[in-house]
Tab-separated table of C-alpha atoms in Angstrom:
chain	number	residue	atom	x	y	z
A	1	MET	CA	22.586	-10.038	-14.157
A	2	PHE	CA	22.213	-10.946	-10.752
A	3	THR	CA	25.980	-10.815	-8.698
A	4	GLU	CA	25.080	-10.798	-4.798
A	5	ARG	CA	24.666	-14.156	-2.865
A	6	THR	CA	21.455	-13.701	-1.440
A	7	SER	CA	18.099	-12.596	-3.069
A	8	VAL	CA	15.884	-10.935	-0.507
A	9	GLY	CA	12.054	-10.078	-1.206
A	10	LEU	CA	10.614	-8.269	1.023
A	11	ASP	CA	6.348	-7.931	1.219
A	12	VAL	CA	6.157	-4.228	2.945
A	13	HIS	CA	2.991	-3.115	4.554
A	14	ALA	CA	2.424	-0.143	6.791
A	15	ARG	CA	2.649	-2.289	10.233
A	16	SER	CA	4.794	-5.252	9.154
A	17	ILE	CA	7.388	-6.506	6.470
A	18	VAL	CA	7.685	-10.196	5.614
A	19	ALA	CA	11.022	-11.276	4.454
A	20	ALA	CA	12.215	-14.106	2.510
A	21	ALA	CA	15.904	-14.512	1.788
A	22	LEU	CA	17.143	-17.257	-0.592
A	23	ASP	CA	21.199	-17.992	-0.252
A	24	GLY	CA	22.077	-18.604	-4.056
A	25	GLN	CA	25.305	-21.059	-2.607
A	26	THR	CA	23.201	-23.165	-0.492
A	27	SER	CA	19.828	-22.838	-1.120
A	28	GLU	CA	18.726	-22.322	2.050
A	29	LEU	CA	15.729	-19.894	2.740
A	30	HIS	CA	15.437	-17.813	5.359
A	31	GLN	CA	12.226	-16.415	7.020
A	32	ALA	CA	10.981	-13.599	9.260
A	33	ARG	CA	8.404	-11.193	9.739
A	34	LEU	CA	10.082	-7.962	10.933
A	35	THR	CA	8.612	-4.188	11.995
A	36	PRO	CA	8.324	-1.280	9.652
A	37	SER	CA	11.488	0.272	11.590
A	38	PHE	CA	14.159	0.862	8.952
A	39	GLU	CA	16.806	-0.365	11.401
A	40	HIS	CA	14.965	-3.475	12.092
A	41	VAL	CA	15.334	-4.283	8.435
A	42	ARG	CA	18.909	-3.673	8.193
A	43	SER	CA	19.882	-5.608	11.230
A	44	TRP	CA	18.210	-8.816	9.983
A	45	LEU	CA	19.663	-8.062	6.975
A	46	ALA	CA	23.313	-8.043	8.280
A	47	THR	CA	23.047	-11.610	9.712
A	48	LEU	CA	22.296	-13.081	6.093
A	49	PRO	CA	25.460	-14.254	3.912
A	50	GLY	CA	26.493	-11.168	1.888
A	51	PRO	CA	26.551	-9.715	-0.595
A	52	VAL	CA	22.616	-8.736	-0.213
A	53	ALA	CA	20.155	-7.736	-2.982
A	54	VAL	CA	16.762	-6.484	-1.912
A	55	ALA	CA	13.541	-6.104	-3.926
A	56	TYR	CA	10.319	-5.069	-2.984
A	57	GLU	CA	7.117	-4.007	-4.675
A	58	ALA	CA	6.259	0.072	-5.375
A	59	GLY	CA	3.260	0.446	-2.998
A	60	PRO	CA	1.924	3.136	-0.600
A	61	THR	CA	4.863	2.733	1.802
A	62	GLY	CA	6.819	5.137	-0.947
A	63	PHE	CA	10.551	4.819	-1.139
A	64	GLY	CA	11.677	5.393	2.406
A	65	LEU	CA	12.954	1.805	2.975
A	66	TYR	CA	14.804	2.245	-0.623
A	67	ARG	CA	16.613	5.264	0.409
A	68	ASP	CA	17.674	3.786	3.553
A	69	LEU	CA	19.243	0.919	1.953
A	70	THR	CA	20.574	2.542	-0.426
A	71	ALA	CA	22.407	4.584	1.956
A	72	ALA	CA	23.768	1.738	3.816
A	73	GLY	CA	25.314	0.517	0.766
A	74	ILE	CA	22.303	-2.153	-0.312
A	75	ARG	CA	21.551	-2.687	-3.460
A	76	CYS	CA	17.378	-2.512	-3.452
A	77	GLU	CA	15.092	-2.933	-6.330
A	78	VAL	CA	11.698	-1.101	-6.344
A	79	VAL	CA	9.261	-3.304	-8.558
A	80	ALA	CA	6.421	-2.477	-10.752
A	81	PRO	CA	3.834	-4.500	-9.233
A	82	SER	CA	1.771	-5.106	-12.619
A	83	LYS	CA	5.612	-6.506	-14.575
A	84	LEU	CA	5.677	-8.960	-12.203
A	85	GLN	CA	5.231	-12.348	-13.788
A	86	ARG	CA	2.948	-14.954	-12.018
A	87	PRO	CA	1.916	-18.253	-12.721
A	88	VAL	CA	-1.661	-18.525	-14.520
A	89	GLY	CA	-2.662	-21.251	-12.264
A	90	ASP	CA	-1.374	-19.630	-9.023
A	91	ARG	CA	-4.941	-19.043	-6.821
A	92	VAL	CA	-2.903	-18.547	-3.430
A	93	LYS	CA	-1.614	-15.172	-2.581
A	94	THR	CA	-0.430	-14.794	1.212
A	95	ASP	CA	2.497	-12.118	2.117
A	96	VAL	CA	4.861	-15.338	2.630
A	97	ARG	CA	4.444	-16.818	-0.630
A	98	ASP	CA	4.944	-13.275	-2.441
A	99	SER	CA	8.128	-12.461	-0.555
A	100	ILE	CA	9.516	-15.599	-1.833
A	101	HIS	CA	8.511	-15.004	-5.743
A	102	LEU	CA	9.984	-11.677	-5.279
A	103	ALA	CA	13.457	-13.118	-4.132
A	104	ARG	CA	13.005	-15.738	-6.703
A	105	LEU	CA	12.145	-12.972	-9.664
A	106	LEU	CA	14.895	-11.114	-8.416
A	107	ARG	CA	17.918	-13.603	-8.600
A	108	LEU	CA	16.651	-14.526	-11.998
A	109	GLY	CA	16.697	-10.847	-13.403
A	110	GLU	CA	12.943	-11.054	-14.146
A	111	THR	CA	11.937	-8.085	-12.291
A	112	THR	CA	11.258	-4.525	-13.643
A	113	SER	CA	12.254	-1.700	-11.621
A	114	VAL	CA	10.500	1.881	-11.283
A	115	CYS	CA	11.613	5.128	-11.334
A	116	ILE	CA	12.804	6.355	-8.253
A	117	PRO	CA	11.970	10.040	-7.918
A	118	THR	CA	14.522	12.670	-5.834
A	119	VAL	CA	13.338	14.500	-3.042
A	120	ALA	CA	13.006	17.333	-5.005
A	121	GLN	CA	10.736	15.435	-7.355
A	122	GLU	CA	8.641	13.313	-4.673
A	123	ALA	CA	8.066	16.620	-3.295
A	124	ALA	CA	6.919	18.109	-6.450
A	125	ARG	CA	4.599	15.576	-7.178
A	126	ASP	CA	2.848	15.817	-3.581
A	127	LEU	CA	2.105	18.993	-4.618
A	128	VAL	CA	0.494	18.846	-7.759
A	129	ARG	CA	-1.273	15.943	-7.074
A	130	ALA	CA	-2.573	17.776	-4.157
A	131	ARG	CA	-4.155	20.664	-6.661
A	132	GLU	CA	-5.372	17.377	-8.616
A	133	ASP	CA	-7.261	16.555	-5.745
A	134	CYS	CA	-8.722	19.880	-4.778
A	135	ARG	CA	-9.689	20.034	-8.424
A	136	GLY	CA	-11.753	16.428	-8.163
A	137	ASP	CA	-13.222	17.936	-4.689
A	138	LEU	CA	-14.232	21.454	-6.658
A	139	MET	CA	-16.037	19.709	-9.311
A	140	ARG	CA	-17.741	17.499	-7.178
A	141	ALA	CA	-18.649	20.849	-4.568
A	142	ARG	CA	-19.821	22.230	-7.835
A	143	HIS	CA	-22.077	19.242	-9.058
A	144	ARG	CA	-23.726	18.877	-5.385
A	145	LEU	CA	-24.935	22.645	-5.651
A	146	SER	CA	-25.524	22.515	-9.267
A	147	LYS	CA	-27.826	19.461	-8.780
A	148	LEU	CA	-29.740	20.467	-5.627
A	149	LEU	CA	-30.877	23.822	-7.261
A	150	LEU	CA	-32.039	21.551	-10.122
A	151	ARG	CA	-34.514	19.701	-7.921
A	152	HIS	CA	-36.162	23.089	-6.912
A	153	GLY	CA	-36.490	23.576	-10.797
A	154	LEU	CA	-33.500	26.587	-10.587
A	155	VAL	CA	-31.206	26.575	-13.877
A	156	TYR	CA	-28.614	29.086	-14.862
A	157	ASP	CA	-29.033	29.956	-18.304
A	158	GLY	CA	-26.821	33.409	-18.304
A	159	GLY	CA	-24.043	32.316	-20.135
A	160	THR	CA	-21.548	30.080	-18.895
A	161	ALA	CA	-21.429	28.355	-15.152
A	162	TRP	CA	-19.159	29.223	-12.121
A	163	THR	CA	-18.168	32.698	-13.305
A	164	GLY	CA	-18.624	35.935	-11.797
A	165	ALA	CA	-22.054	36.430	-12.748
A	166	HIS	CA	-22.943	32.925	-11.916
A	167	ASP	CA	-21.691	33.758	-8.535
A	168	ARG	CA	-23.722	36.900	-8.220
A	169	TRP	CA	-26.983	34.505	-9.336
A	170	LEU	CA	-25.969	31.940	-6.800
A	171	ARG	CA	-26.358	34.596	-3.816
A	172	THR	CA	-29.095	36.661	-5.105
A	173	VAL	CA	-31.644	34.351	-7.665
A	174	ALA	CA	-31.008	31.349	-6.362
A	175	ALA	CA	-30.852	31.679	-2.537
A	176	SER	CA	-33.980	33.810	-2.356
A	177	ALA	CA	-35.646	31.402	-3.910
A	178	LEU	CA	-35.081	28.516	-2.072
A	179	THR	CA	-37.800	29.093	0.953
A	180	GLY	CA	-37.724	25.988	3.144
A	181	ALA	CA	-35.215	26.613	6.070
A	182	ALA	CA	-34.025	23.162	5.642
A	183	THR	CA	-32.819	23.570	1.896
A	184	ARG	CA	-31.566	26.883	2.512
A	185	VAL	CA	-29.178	25.444	5.332
A	186	ALA	CA	-28.326	22.822	2.595
A	187	PHE	CA	-27.672	25.536	0.035
A	188	ASP	CA	-25.520	27.466	2.676
A	189	ALA	CA	-23.275	24.319	3.050
A	190	ASP	CA	-22.992	23.280	-0.619
A	191	TYR	CA	-22.026	27.018	-1.402
A	192	GLU	CA	-19.421	27.425	1.120
A	193	HIS	CA	-18.076	23.969	0.207
A	194	VAL	CA	-17.382	25.489	-2.859
A	195	LEU	CA	-15.826	28.775	-2.185
A	196	THR	CA	-13.335	26.818	0.269
A	197	MET	CA	-12.716	24.105	-2.737
A	198	LYS	CA	-11.962	27.167	-4.813
A	199	ALA	CA	-9.894	29.509	-2.379
A	200	ARG	CA	-7.552	26.027	-1.622
A	201	ARG	CA	-7.182	25.571	-5.436
A	202	ASP	CA	-5.807	29.035	-5.991
A	203	ARG	CA	-3.429	29.023	-3.077
A	204	LEU	CA	-2.189	25.645	-4.632
A	205	ASP	CA	-1.889	27.284	-8.108
A	206	VAL	CA	0.061	29.854	-6.569
A	207	ALA	CA	2.599	27.596	-4.949
A	208	ILE	CA	2.804	25.805	-8.287
A	209	VAL	CA	3.739	28.820	-10.284
A	210	ALA	CA	6.154	30.143	-7.699
A	211	MET	CA	7.914	26.402	-7.686
A	212	ALA	CA	7.596	26.036	-11.591
A	213	GLY	CA	9.547	29.497	-11.550
A	214	ASP	CA	12.141	28.703	-9.749
A	215	SER	CA	13.440	25.007	-9.289
A	216	GLU	CA	15.400	22.484	-11.034
A	217	PHE	CA	12.246	22.139	-13.055
A	218	THR	CA	11.911	25.528	-14.324
A	219	PRO	CA	13.962	25.102	-17.661
A	220	ILE	CA	11.790	21.993	-18.819
A	221	VAL	CA	8.583	23.678	-18.011
A	222	ARG	CA	9.703	26.823	-20.019
A	223	ARG	CA	10.354	24.797	-23.163
A	224	MET	CA	7.102	22.630	-22.854
A	225	SER	CA	5.018	25.862	-22.112
A	226	CYS	CA	5.569	26.756	-25.744
A	227	LEU	CA	2.856	24.074	-26.858
A	228	ARG	CA	-0.399	25.353	-27.421
A	229	GLY	CA	-2.660	23.671	-24.173
A	230	VAL	CA	0.745	23.375	-21.991
A	231	SER	CA	0.849	25.897	-19.275
A	232	THR	CA	2.887	26.443	-16.410
A	233	LEU	CA	0.280	24.544	-14.272
A	234	THR	CA	0.356	21.627	-16.941
A	235	ALA	CA	3.840	21.612	-18.044
A	236	PHE	CA	5.286	21.455	-14.176
A	237	ALA	CA	2.545	18.629	-13.151
A	238	LEU	CA	3.991	16.791	-16.543
A	239	THR	CA	7.122	17.363	-15.303
A	240	ALA	CA	6.431	16.198	-11.758
A	241	GLU	CA	4.578	12.896	-12.777
A	242	ILE	CA	7.063	11.910	-15.563
A	243	GLY	CA	10.252	12.674	-13.450
A	244	ASP	CA	12.781	11.426	-15.753
A	245	TRP	CA	12.268	11.879	-19.351
A	246	ASP	CA	15.210	10.701	-20.620
A	247	ARG	CA	14.389	7.069	-19.961
A	248	PHE	CA	11.821	7.652	-22.671
A	249	THR	CA	11.792	7.984	-26.653
A	250	GLY	CA	9.521	9.904	-28.965
A	251	ASN	CA	7.665	6.168	-29.463
A	252	SER	CA	7.623	4.874	-26.157
A	253	ILE	CA	6.054	8.182	-23.935
A	254	GLY	CA	2.654	7.472	-25.499
A	255	SER	CA	2.768	3.639	-24.009
A	256	PHE	CA	3.811	4.937	-20.472
A	257	VAL	CA	0.731	7.110	-20.129
A	258	GLY	CA	-1.482	4.528	-21.759
A	259	LEU	CA	-2.640	6.553	-25.309
A	260	VAL	CA	-1.941	3.500	-27.405
A	261	PRO	CA	-4.269	1.118	-28.839
A	262	SER	CA	-4.272	-2.146	-27.061
A	263	GLU	CA	-3.907	-4.884	-29.115
A	264	TYR	CA	-5.242	-8.689	-29.366
A	265	SER	CA	-3.771	-10.225	-32.550
A	266	SER	CA	-2.700	-14.211	-33.290
A	267	GLY	CA	-1.421	-15.465	-36.208
A	268	MET	CA	-3.058	-13.944	-39.305
A	269	SER	CA	-5.154	-11.630	-37.686
A	270	ARG	CA	-4.577	-7.877	-36.024
A	271	VAL	CA	-6.877	-6.212	-33.541
A	272	GLN	CA	-6.741	-3.091	-32.185
A	273	GLY	CA	-8.834	-2.078	-29.645
A	274	ALA	CA	-9.515	1.070	-27.328
A	275	ILE	CA	-6.295	2.536	-25.698
A	276	THR	CA	-5.123	0.776	-22.942
A	277	LYS	CA	-5.241	3.530	-20.246
A	278	THR	CA	-1.895	2.035	-18.319
A	279	GLY	CA	0.320	3.963	-16.516
A	280	ASN	CA	0.174	7.938	-15.210
A	281	THR	CA	-3.558	8.780	-14.735
A	282	HIS	CA	-3.147	12.100	-13.778
A	283	ALA	CA	-0.644	12.914	-16.990
A	284	ARG	CA	-2.810	11.459	-19.409
A	285	ARG	CA	-5.303	13.334	-18.638
A	286	LEU	CA	-3.605	16.558	-18.663
A	287	LEU	CA	-2.406	15.581	-22.251
A	288	VAL	CA	-5.642	14.723	-23.530
A	289	GLU	CA	-7.182	18.489	-22.056
A	290	ALA	CA	-4.133	19.640	-23.760
A	291	ALA	CA	-5.237	18.097	-27.027
A	292	TRP	CA	-8.128	19.719	-27.725
A	293	HIS	CA	-5.821	23.409	-27.544
A	294	HIS	CA	-5.017	22.428	-31.142
A	295	ARG	CA	-8.446	21.981	-32.821
A	296	ALA	CA	-8.916	25.676	-33.182
A	297	ARG	CA	-6.875	27.832	-35.607
A	298	TYR	CA	-3.369	28.365	-34.867
A	299	HIS	CA	-2.306	31.978	-34.625
A	300	VAL	CA	0.437	33.319	-31.955
A	301	GLY	CA	-1.364	35.304	-29.416
A	302	ALA	CA	-0.293	37.523	-26.419
A	303	VAL	CA	-0.272	34.495	-23.694
A	304	MET	CA	2.109	32.743	-26.060
A	305	ARG	CA	4.329	35.406	-27.036
A	306	GLU	CA	5.057	35.714	-23.356
A	307	ARG	CA	5.704	32.279	-22.756
A	308	TRP	CA	7.902	32.019	-25.377
A	309	GLU	CA	10.099	35.373	-23.814
A	310	GLN	CA	10.802	32.940	-21.298
A	311	ALA	CA	11.977	30.109	-23.275
A	312	PRO	CA	15.284	29.362	-25.506
A	313	ALA	CA	15.264	30.252	-28.744
A	314	ALA	CA	15.296	26.546	-29.846
A	315	ALA	CA	12.326	25.577	-28.029
A	316	ARG	CA	10.179	28.505	-29.453
A	317	VAL	CA	11.091	27.087	-33.042
A	318	ARG	CA	10.271	23.588	-32.047
A	319	GLY	CA	7.072	24.299	-30.195
A	320	ASP	CA	5.797	26.677	-32.933
A	321	GLU	CA	6.700	23.537	-35.346
A	322	GLY	CA	4.886	21.101	-32.651
A	323	ASN	CA	1.764	23.556	-32.865
A	324	ARG	CA	1.420	23.696	-36.829
A	325	ARG	CA	2.124	20.074	-37.048
A	326	LEU	CA	-0.778	18.991	-34.541
A	327	HIS	CA	-3.333	21.602	-35.687
A	328	GLN	CA	-3.237	20.427	-39.366
A	329	ARG	CA	-3.002	16.849	-37.924
A	330	TRP	CA	-6.539	17.887	-36.334
A	331	VAL	CA	-7.713	19.243	-39.814
A	332	ASN	CA	-6.981	16.020	-41.542
A	333	PHE	CA	-8.822	13.985	-38.842
A	334	LEU	CA	-11.653	16.218	-39.439
A	335	ASP	CA	-11.722	16.167	-43.191
A	336	ARG	CA	-12.097	12.265	-42.710
A	337	ARG	CA	-14.725	12.817	-40.149
A	338	LYS	CA	-13.233	11.049	-37.516
A	339	ARG	CA	-15.025	11.321	-34.060
A	340	PRO	CA	-13.618	14.379	-32.277
A	341	VAL	CA	-12.979	12.292	-29.190
A	342	ILE	CA	-10.923	9.538	-30.887
A	343	ALA	CA	-8.839	12.401	-32.919
A	344	ASN	CA	-8.510	14.023	-29.759
A	345	VAL	CA	-6.646	11.214	-28.292
A	346	ALA	CA	-4.493	10.645	-31.346
A	347	ILE	CA	-3.473	14.209	-31.153
A	348	ALA	CA	-2.950	13.854	-27.229
A	349	ARG	CA	-0.560	10.486	-28.043
A	350	GLU	CA	1.307	12.706	-30.663
A	351	LEU	CA	1.453	15.820	-27.929
A	352	ALA	CA	3.267	13.649	-25.350
A	353	GLY	CA	6.057	12.905	-28.116
A	354	TRP	CA	6.247	16.709	-28.778
A	355	CYS	CA	6.701	17.398	-24.403
A	356	TRP	CA	9.328	14.735	-24.604
A	357	SER	CA	10.952	15.944	-27.578
A	358	LEU	CA	11.197	19.608	-25.253
A	359	ALA	CA	11.545	18.122	-22.427
A	360	VAL	CA	15.005	16.212	-23.263
A	361	MET	CA	16.509	19.249	-25.556
A	362	ASP	CA	19.448	20.219	-24.932
A	363	CYS	CA	19.747	23.918	-24.688
């Protein structure tokens, strides 16, 4: 319920902020174009009839404005852009109209706020996203190098690519087979890029493992690592991306990461389509990759036992129960001749629920 006198909508950009304030008593509309300076925003808000509540859309400018206004005692809401209600026939979008629309929705209580991470959570999220970007860069660098060799008829057939043996083949057989000077320069540049990206990824992995072992995220990471396919890197990334696990349930976590089927139902018809793919893309990819590990026969190996030794007894029991359940689900899907990619998404959706149960477990 809106209790303040004035509702303020801010359309925040990197170099400017368009503000609109709606006085609930006089219905007067105040508008201004501000600089991105937090002090300038606070000074303009001080001229409005108080108390004041502020709303702006989540975006690339981050949560600095939210933290500054909250520290000053001003209620601030960071709104999810995808949840904003807009008239179907509205075809005009400007910064001024957006700010007024936000101010009206805030007064009506029709905004959906995002979960604001703490400074530590945001730092951890920056780290795992830097690693995710580096992983993508490494994959693209490897593709460029392999396709360069493919154009010259060089294909590695000695087993799995990007291993030690493959690296020796690149440095000896592939490099010596490229006779053109310009082609050799291109090969050296692509190969150097692959090594640079791999070294950068390894450095980020070391930093993530160190932070996962001694931070506020350590208990959750160790509990979630009791599941197959959820290594320290995966558990830490999920913890950083999800943030506050308590805002979800075992059913709603799948919807947040976009692993639930889309639906188009009306009247007596009910049609379900592909998964929604909404929400956090990084978390969804991690869960889908981890779900493949549950397809193989389940046994507790040395790596799993090493993870279990760092987790509480209740988490070990819960993790073992989840591993057996998810593998049996795989067996049932294969017996029904389900396509593996479709079955894996269903396993990933259930895996998200098991991760949630371990994350919120009170040990």
